[in-house]
Amino acid sequence: THGAELYDVQLYAALMLCRGCIAQMQTGEGKTFVAIATAAHLSMAGRGVHVMTPNSYLADRDCRLAERALQPLGLSAGLTRDQASPSDKQAAYDCDITYGTGHEFGFDYLRDQLTLRTEDAARLGERLLRSLRESDNAAVSHRRTIQRGLSFAVVDEADSVMIDDAGSPLVLSVAADGAPPDLEAHRTARELADVLMSGKHFRLDSATGSLSLTAAGMDRCYADDVLVPAAVLQRPWTAYVEQALRAALLFRRNVHYVVSDQEVRIVDATTGRIFEDRSWQDGLHQAIEAKEQVPVQRESKTLASITYQHFFKQYEKLAGMTGTAATEAEEFEKIYNLEVISIPTNRDIQKKNKNDQVYYNQDAKWKAVVDYVGFYHRVGVPILIGTSSIQTSELVSNILNKMTLAHNVLNAKFHESEAHIVKNAGAKGSIVVATNMA
C-alpha cells in the first residue's frame, strides 16, 4: 500500500526482532517498516503487539503508516494517547497492534494495576453481582482494565529507554487543587536561600547534584532574623531550605524545565520534550515554582510507580531497535537477556564522518558554526543544527537572526509545529535548529 518493498536486510531485521533480539540498524535503513513487519507477524498470535516510539509525534506518524499497510491483511493498528479516555484507550489496545510512547504504555499498565487493586478490595458479593449483570450481555466488552495483557513489545531507540532510563521510575500521581498548606514555607525558604553562601552554609557537588547544609548553615536557618513558618511545615524546615537551594543552583529554566501558562513543566533530558503531567517529588517542584514566582501547586500524591526496567520485564517477549546498541550489548544481555544483532546496511554508506573540532572558547565555536552554516546555505544544502537544550537552541537562533538567515527552531516550546518543520527540513537551503527532539 506504500509502494515499498522490504529489502532483504529489513526482512532479516524483522526476523531477529521476532526472535526477541535487539537489532542495531543505521539511521535511514527503514526501522519504521521493519517494526510494522515484525508487529504484523507477532500479532498472528491474537494477543496484541505494543510498538513503542521515542515520542508522541512518531507514534502518531507510524500508526498512520501501519494502518495503511496492515488494512489489506485484515489487521488493525491503534494509538494510545496521553489524556485519552479509558474507552478510547481500550479501543486502541483491542487493535492487533498498538502504537505509543514507552512511558504511556507504562502509565496505562499502572492504571490497570490500580484498577485490579481496587477490585481485589471489593467484597465477594459485589463481584458476584457484577459478574451476573455482565453475563446478561456477553456481546458487550466489560473489560475494566485498559490493556489486555503484556504479550509482545517492540521498542524503538531501545538503548535510550531500556538502558539509559532503566532505573528511572514511572510515577502515577494525582494533584490536589488549591494552594499548598506550606506555601509560606516555600517562599521563606527561597528568600533565605538567596543569602546562603556556598562552602560556608552548604556544600554542593555539581557533578553528582548532592547538596547538604553545614553546621553553620543549620544555625543560619534558625537565626533570629528568620521567621520560620513552623505552623505550616509538612517536613523539617531545613529540607525546605535545601530544596530551595537545589532549585536555585541545579535546575535551570529552558534547560531542565520551561515556564508555560504560569506553570513549571519538566523537559525530558533524553528526548528534549515536555513531560506532560509530571512533577518533581519531595517539594522540589514547589521550590522551583517559588523561584520562578508562579503559582505554587500542591504536591501530588503518588498512586503507583514502576521502573522502566521492571515494566519491560513484564512482557512475554521483548525486542528492540536502535542505531547504537553495540556499546550496550553487555547491558542488554545482563539486564534483559537480549542478544544484540548488527544488521547490515542495504547499500554502502555514503555518509562521511569528520573529526570533532574543539575550540578554546564559545565565541570561537559559534564563529565557526556561523561560517559553516553561511557557506552551505549559499549553495542550497539543507542544514540541521543540533543543540543540547532549549536555551542553546535559542542562542543559535539569535545568532542566525543577526545574520538574517531564515530558519526554524524545533524545541519543546514549539512542539505544535513539529510536523510542519520536519516535513520541510530537507528542502533546498532550509535551516533547522533543534534540540534532541529531532
PDB file of C-alpha atoms in Angstrom, residues 126-307:
ATOM      1  CA  GLU A 126     -20.210  -7.264  44.968  1.00  0.00           C
ATOM      2  CA  ARG A 127     -18.027  -9.157  42.483  1.00  0.00           C
ATOM      3  CA  LEU A 128     -20.652 -11.902  42.133  1.00  0.00           C
ATOM      4  CA  LEU A 129     -23.466  -9.431  41.436  1.00  0.00           C
ATOM      5  CA  ARG A 130     -21.351  -7.611  38.877  1.00  0.00           C
ATOM      6  CA  SER A 131     -20.459 -10.831  37.054  1.00  0.00           C
ATOM      7  CA  LEU A 132     -24.131 -11.832  36.922  1.00  0.00           C
ATOM      8  CA  ARG A 133     -25.091  -8.480  35.396  1.00  0.00           C
ATOM      9  CA  GLU A 134     -22.331  -8.744  32.802  1.00  0.00           C
ATOM     10  CA  SER A 135     -23.383 -12.256  31.775  1.00  0.00           C
ATOM     11  CA  ASP A 136     -26.727 -10.821  30.637  1.00  0.00           C
ATOM     12  CA  ASN A 137     -24.986  -9.145  27.713  1.00  0.00           C
ATOM     13  CA  ALA A 138     -21.948 -11.209  26.784  1.00  0.00           C
ATOM     14  CA  ALA A 139     -21.617  -9.477  23.415  1.00  0.00           C
ATOM     15  CA  VAL A 140     -20.528  -6.241  25.095  1.00  0.00           C
ATOM     16  CA  SER A 141     -16.931  -5.962  26.308  1.00  0.00           C
ATOM     17  CA  HIS A 142     -16.770  -5.347  30.057  1.00  0.00           C
ATOM     18  CA  ARG A 143     -13.010  -5.485  30.460  1.00  0.00           C
ATOM     19  CA  ARG A 144     -12.275  -2.993  33.201  1.00  0.00           C
ATOM     20  CA  THR A 145      -8.550  -2.837  32.527  1.00  0.00           C
ATOM     21  CA  ILE A 146      -7.210  -0.670  29.723  1.00  0.00           C
ATOM     22  CA  GLN A 147      -4.677  -3.153  28.394  1.00  0.00           C
ATOM     23  CA  ARG A 148      -5.386  -6.785  27.571  1.00  0.00           C
ATOM     24  CA  GLY A 149      -2.042  -8.066  28.755  1.00  0.00           C
ATOM     25  CA  LEU A 150       1.655  -7.594  28.054  1.00  0.00           C
ATOM     26  CA  SER A 151       2.492 -10.154  25.389  1.00  0.00           C
ATOM     27  CA  PHE A 152       4.849  -8.611  22.819  1.00  0.00           C
ATOM     28  CA  ALA A 153       6.726  -5.306  22.691  1.00  0.00           C
ATOM     29  CA  VAL A 154       8.938  -3.773  20.001  1.00  0.00           C
ATOM     30  CA  VAL A 155      10.923  -0.799  21.333  1.00  0.00           C
ATOM     31  CA  ASP A 156      12.432   1.852  19.051  1.00  0.00           C
ATOM     32  CA  GLU A 157      15.562   3.665  20.304  1.00  0.00           C
ATOM     33  CA  ALA A 158      15.895   0.774  22.732  1.00  0.00           C
ATOM     34  CA  ASP A 159      19.234   1.852  24.185  1.00  0.00           C
ATOM     35  CA  SER A 160      17.809   5.158  25.376  1.00  0.00           C
ATOM     36  CA  VAL A 161      14.687   3.750  27.017  1.00  0.00           C
ATOM     37  CA  MET A 162      15.793   0.296  28.126  1.00  0.00           C
ATOM     38  CA  ILE A 163      19.350   1.091  29.255  1.00  0.00           C
ATOM     39  CA  ASP A 164      19.807   4.827  29.904  1.00  0.00           C
ATOM     40  CA  ASP A 165      16.419   5.151  31.641  1.00  0.00           C
ATOM     41  CA  ALA A 166      16.303   1.614  33.061  1.00  0.00           C
ATOM     42  CA  GLY A 167      16.265   2.767  36.675  1.00  0.00           C
ATOM     43  CA  SER A 168      14.049   5.795  36.115  1.00  0.00           C
ATOM     44  CA  PRO A 169      10.650   5.456  37.768  1.00  0.00           C
ATOM     45  CA  LEU A 170       7.308   5.921  36.082  1.00  0.00           C
ATOM     46  CA  VAL A 171       5.217   7.611  38.768  1.00  0.00           C
ATOM     47  CA  LEU A 172       1.434   7.781  38.508  1.00  0.00           C
ATOM     48  CA  SER A 173       0.182  10.558  40.756  1.00  0.00           C
ATOM     49  CA  VAL A 174      -2.794  12.806  41.366  1.00  0.00           C
ATOM     50  CA  ALA A 175      -2.638  16.504  42.178  1.00  0.00           C
ATOM     51  CA  ALA A 176      -4.935  18.328  44.583  1.00  0.00           C
ATOM     52  CA  ASP A 177      -6.460  21.707  43.782  1.00  0.00           C
ATOM     53  CA  GLY A 178      -5.715  24.925  45.597  1.00  0.00           C
ATOM     54  CA  ALA A 179      -2.651  26.452  47.208  1.00  0.00           C
ATOM     55  CA  PRO A 180      -0.466  24.130  49.308  1.00  0.00           C
ATOM     56  CA  PRO A 181      -0.751  24.446  53.091  1.00  0.00           C
ATOM     57  CA  ASP A 182       3.008  25.090  53.294  1.00  0.00           C
ATOM     58  CA  LEU A 183       3.099  27.869  50.675  1.00  0.00           C
ATOM     59  CA  GLU A 184       4.683  30.329  53.113  1.00  0.00           C
ATOM     60  CA  ALA A 185       7.434  27.817  53.913  1.00  0.00           C
ATOM     61  CA  HIS A 186       8.476  27.608  50.246  1.00  0.00           C
ATOM     62  CA  ARG A 187       8.522  31.391  49.905  1.00  0.00           C
ATOM     63  CA  THR A 188      10.519  31.923  53.085  1.00  0.00           C
ATOM     64  CA  ALA A 189      12.986  29.186  52.091  1.00  0.00           C
ATOM     65  CA  ARG A 190      13.512  30.853  48.703  1.00  0.00           C
ATOM     66  CA  GLU A 191      14.317  34.183  50.357  1.00  0.00           C
ATOM     67  CA  LEU A 192      16.736  32.529  52.780  1.00  0.00           C
ATOM     68  CA  ALA A 193      18.467  30.557  50.002  1.00  0.00           C
ATOM     69  CA  ASP A 194      19.382  33.843  48.314  1.00  0.00           C
ATOM     70  CA  VAL A 195      21.665  34.845  51.209  1.00  0.00           C
ATOM     71  CA  LEU A 196      23.312  31.497  51.976  1.00  0.00           C
ATOM     72  CA  MET A 197      26.920  31.104  50.816  1.00  0.00           C
ATOM     73  CA  SER A 198      28.427  28.019  49.203  1.00  0.00           C
ATOM     74  CA  GLY A 199      31.165  26.451  51.313  1.00  0.00           C
ATOM     75  CA  LYS A 200      30.123  28.305  54.439  1.00  0.00           C
ATOM     76  CA  HIS A 201      26.428  27.446  54.745  1.00  0.00           C
ATOM     77  CA  PHE A 202      26.148  24.475  52.373  1.00  0.00           C
ATOM     78  CA  ARG A 203      28.210  22.063  50.308  1.00  0.00           C
ATOM     79  CA  LEU A 204      27.348  21.432  46.666  1.00  0.00           C
ATOM     80  CA  ASP A 205      28.754  18.756  44.365  1.00  0.00           C
ATOM     81  CA  SER A 206      27.802  19.891  40.862  1.00  0.00           C
ATOM     82  CA  ALA A 207      28.872  16.576  39.326  1.00  0.00           C
ATOM     83  CA  THR A 208      26.542  14.431  41.435  1.00  0.00           C
ATOM     84  CA  GLY A 209      23.962  17.071  42.324  1.00  0.00           C
ATOM     85  CA  SER A 210      24.299  16.361  46.040  1.00  0.00           C
ATOM     86  CA  LEU A 211      23.707  19.279  48.388  1.00  0.00           C
ATOM     87  CA  SER A 212      23.753  19.487  52.165  1.00  0.00           C
ATOM     88  CA  LEU A 213      23.748  22.190  54.801  1.00  0.00           C
ATOM     89  CA  THR A 214      26.783  22.675  57.015  1.00  0.00           C
ATOM     90  CA  ALA A 215      26.559  23.236  60.758  1.00  0.00           C
ATOM     91  CA  ALA A 216      26.791  26.976  60.087  1.00  0.00           C
ATOM     92  CA  GLY A 217      24.018  26.627  57.531  1.00  0.00           C
ATOM     93  CA  MET A 218      21.803  24.852  60.043  1.00  0.00           C
ATOM     94  CA  ASP A 219      22.370  27.653  62.523  1.00  0.00           C
ATOM     95  CA  ARG A 220      21.589  30.260  59.856  1.00  0.00           C
ATOM     96  CA  CYS A 221      18.254  28.567  59.096  1.00  0.00           C
ATOM     97  CA  TYR A 222      17.163  29.211  62.677  1.00  0.00           C
ATOM     98  CA  ALA A 223      18.748  32.643  63.145  1.00  0.00           C
ATOM     99  CA  ASP A 224      16.743  35.330  64.925  1.00  0.00           C
ATOM    100  CA  ASP A 225      16.064  37.227  61.689  1.00  0.00           C
ATOM    101  CA  VAL A 226      14.462  34.154  60.037  1.00  0.00           C
ATOM    102  CA  LEU A 227      10.737  33.821  60.655  1.00  0.00           C
ATOM    103  CA  VAL A 228      10.342  30.044  60.439  1.00  0.00           C
ATOM    104  CA  PRO A 229       6.707  29.267  59.483  1.00  0.00           C
ATOM    105  CA  ALA A 230       6.574  26.370  61.939  1.00  0.00           C
ATOM    106  CA  ALA A 231       2.782  26.081  61.926  1.00  0.00           C
ATOM    107  CA  VAL A 232       2.592  25.083  58.234  1.00  0.00           C
ATOM    108  CA  LEU A 233       5.633  22.806  57.874  1.00  0.00           C
ATOM    109  CA  GLN A 234       4.999  19.432  56.235  1.00  0.00           C
ATOM    110  CA  ARG A 235       8.641  18.315  56.623  1.00  0.00           C
ATOM    111  CA  PRO A 236      11.707  19.574  58.541  1.00  0.00           C
ATOM    112  CA  TRP A 237      12.398  23.268  57.913  1.00  0.00           C
ATOM    113  CA  THR A 238      15.934  22.567  56.699  1.00  0.00           C
ATOM    114  CA  ALA A 239      14.520  20.285  53.974  1.00  0.00           C
ATOM    115  CA  TYR A 240      12.653  23.286  52.523  1.00  0.00           C
ATOM    116  CA  VAL A 241      15.855  25.320  52.519  1.00  0.00           C
ATOM    117  CA  GLU A 242      17.858  22.555  50.827  1.00  0.00           C
ATOM    118  CA  GLN A 243      15.219  22.185  48.111  1.00  0.00           C
ATOM    119  CA  ALA A 244      15.216  25.953  47.582  1.00  0.00           C
ATOM    120  CA  LEU A 245      18.993  25.803  47.114  1.00  0.00           C
ATOM    121  CA  ARG A 246      18.695  22.929  44.637  1.00  0.00           C
ATOM    122  CA  ALA A 247      16.051  24.855  42.719  1.00  0.00           C
ATOM    123  CA  ALA A 248      18.301  27.910  42.543  1.00  0.00           C
ATOM    124  CA  LEU A 249      21.613  26.210  41.754  1.00  0.00           C
ATOM    125  CA  LEU A 250      20.939  22.913  39.981  1.00  0.00           C
ATOM    126  CA  PHE A 251      17.815  23.495  37.896  1.00  0.00           C
ATOM    127  CA  ARG A 252      17.864  25.952  35.001  1.00  0.00           C
ATOM    128  CA  ARG A 253      14.949  27.403  33.086  1.00  0.00           C
ATOM    129  CA  ASN A 254      14.864  26.352  29.410  1.00  0.00           C
ATOM    130  CA  VAL A 255      17.247  23.528  30.215  1.00  0.00           C
ATOM    131  CA  HIS A 256      15.597  21.350  32.849  1.00  0.00           C
ATOM    132  CA  TYR A 257      12.159  22.929  32.589  1.00  0.00           C
ATOM    133  CA  VAL A 258      10.126  25.602  30.849  1.00  0.00           C
ATOM    134  CA  VAL A 259       7.582  28.037  32.236  1.00  0.00           C
ATOM    135  CA  SER A 260       4.387  27.984  30.202  1.00  0.00           C
ATOM    136  CA  ASP A 261       0.988  29.444  31.129  1.00  0.00           C
ATOM    137  CA  GLN A 262       2.279  30.208  34.629  1.00  0.00           C
ATOM    138  CA  GLU A 263       3.256  26.563  35.150  1.00  0.00           C
ATOM    139  CA  VAL A 264       6.633  24.861  35.560  1.00  0.00           C
ATOM    140  CA  ARG A 265       6.820  21.972  33.097  1.00  0.00           C
ATOM    141  CA  ILE A 266       9.629  19.418  33.120  1.00  0.00           C
ATOM    142  CA  VAL A 267      11.733  18.865  29.995  1.00  0.00           C
ATOM    143  CA  ASP A 268      12.829  15.281  29.335  1.00  0.00           C
ATOM    144  CA  ALA A 269      16.623  15.384  29.069  1.00  0.00           C
ATOM    145  CA  THR A 270      16.639  12.378  26.728  1.00  0.00           C
ATOM    146  CA  THR A 271      14.056  13.494  24.176  1.00  0.00           C
ATOM    147  CA  GLY A 272      14.014  17.270  24.675  1.00  0.00           C
ATOM    148  CA  ARG A 273      10.237  17.123  25.037  1.00  0.00           C
ATOM    149  CA  ILE A 274       7.932  18.351  27.778  1.00  0.00           C
ATOM    150  CA  PHE A 275       6.815  15.752  30.296  1.00  0.00           C
ATOM    151  CA  GLU A 276       3.049  16.153  30.498  1.00  0.00           C
ATOM    152  CA  ASP A 277       1.527  15.926  33.971  1.00  0.00           C
ATOM    153  CA  ARG A 278       4.864  15.217  35.669  1.00  0.00           C
ATOM    154  CA  SER A 279       6.328  16.904  38.704  1.00  0.00           C
ATOM    155  CA  TRP A 280       9.416  16.555  40.855  1.00  0.00           C
ATOM    156  CA  GLN A 281       8.916  14.976  44.250  1.00  0.00           C
ATOM    157  CA  ASP A 282       9.591  15.914  47.886  1.00  0.00           C
ATOM    158  CA  GLY A 283       8.796  19.604  47.464  1.00  0.00           C
ATOM    159  CA  LEU A 284      11.378  20.271  44.734  1.00  0.00           C
ATOM    160  CA  HIS A 285       8.740  21.189  42.151  1.00  0.00           C
ATOM    161  CA  GLN A 286       7.183  23.655  44.576  1.00  0.00           C
ATOM    162  CA  ALA A 287      10.618  25.135  45.311  1.00  0.00           C
ATOM    163  CA  ILE A 288      11.165  25.749  41.594  1.00  0.00           C
ATOM    164  CA  GLU A 289       7.707  27.310  41.297  1.00  0.00           C
ATOM    165  CA  ALA A 290       8.569  29.635  44.180  1.00  0.00           C
ATOM    166  CA  LYS A 291      11.851  30.530  42.468  1.00  0.00           C
ATOM    167  CA  GLU A 292      10.052  31.370  39.215  1.00  0.00           C
ATOM    168  CA  GLN A 293       7.348  33.266  41.126  1.00  0.00           C
ATOM    169  CA  VAL A 294       4.479  31.362  39.524  1.00  0.00           C
ATOM    170  CA  PRO A 295       1.537  29.900  41.488  1.00  0.00           C
ATOM    171  CA  VAL A 296       2.824  27.157  43.781  1.00  0.00           C
ATOM    172  CA  GLN A 297       0.812  23.946  43.385  1.00  0.00           C
ATOM    173  CA  ARG A 298       0.056  21.315  45.981  1.00  0.00           C
ATOM    174  CA  GLU A 299       2.359  18.302  45.997  1.00  0.00           C
ATOM    175  CA  SER A 300       0.961  15.408  44.018  1.00  0.00           C
ATOM    176  CA  LYS A 301       0.126  12.146  45.746  1.00  0.00           C
ATOM    177  CA  THR A 302       1.843   9.046  44.362  1.00  0.00           C
ATOM    178  CA  LEU A 303      -0.648   6.315  43.479  1.00  0.00           C
ATOM    179  CA  ALA A 304       1.676   3.781  41.861  1.00  0.00           C
ATOM    180  CA  SER A 305       5.168   3.565  40.424  1.00  0.00           C
ATOM    181  CA  ILE A 306       7.416   1.198  38.494  1.00  0.00           C
ATOM    182  CA  THR A 307      10.844   1.481  36.889  1.00  0.00           C
TER     183      THR A 307
END
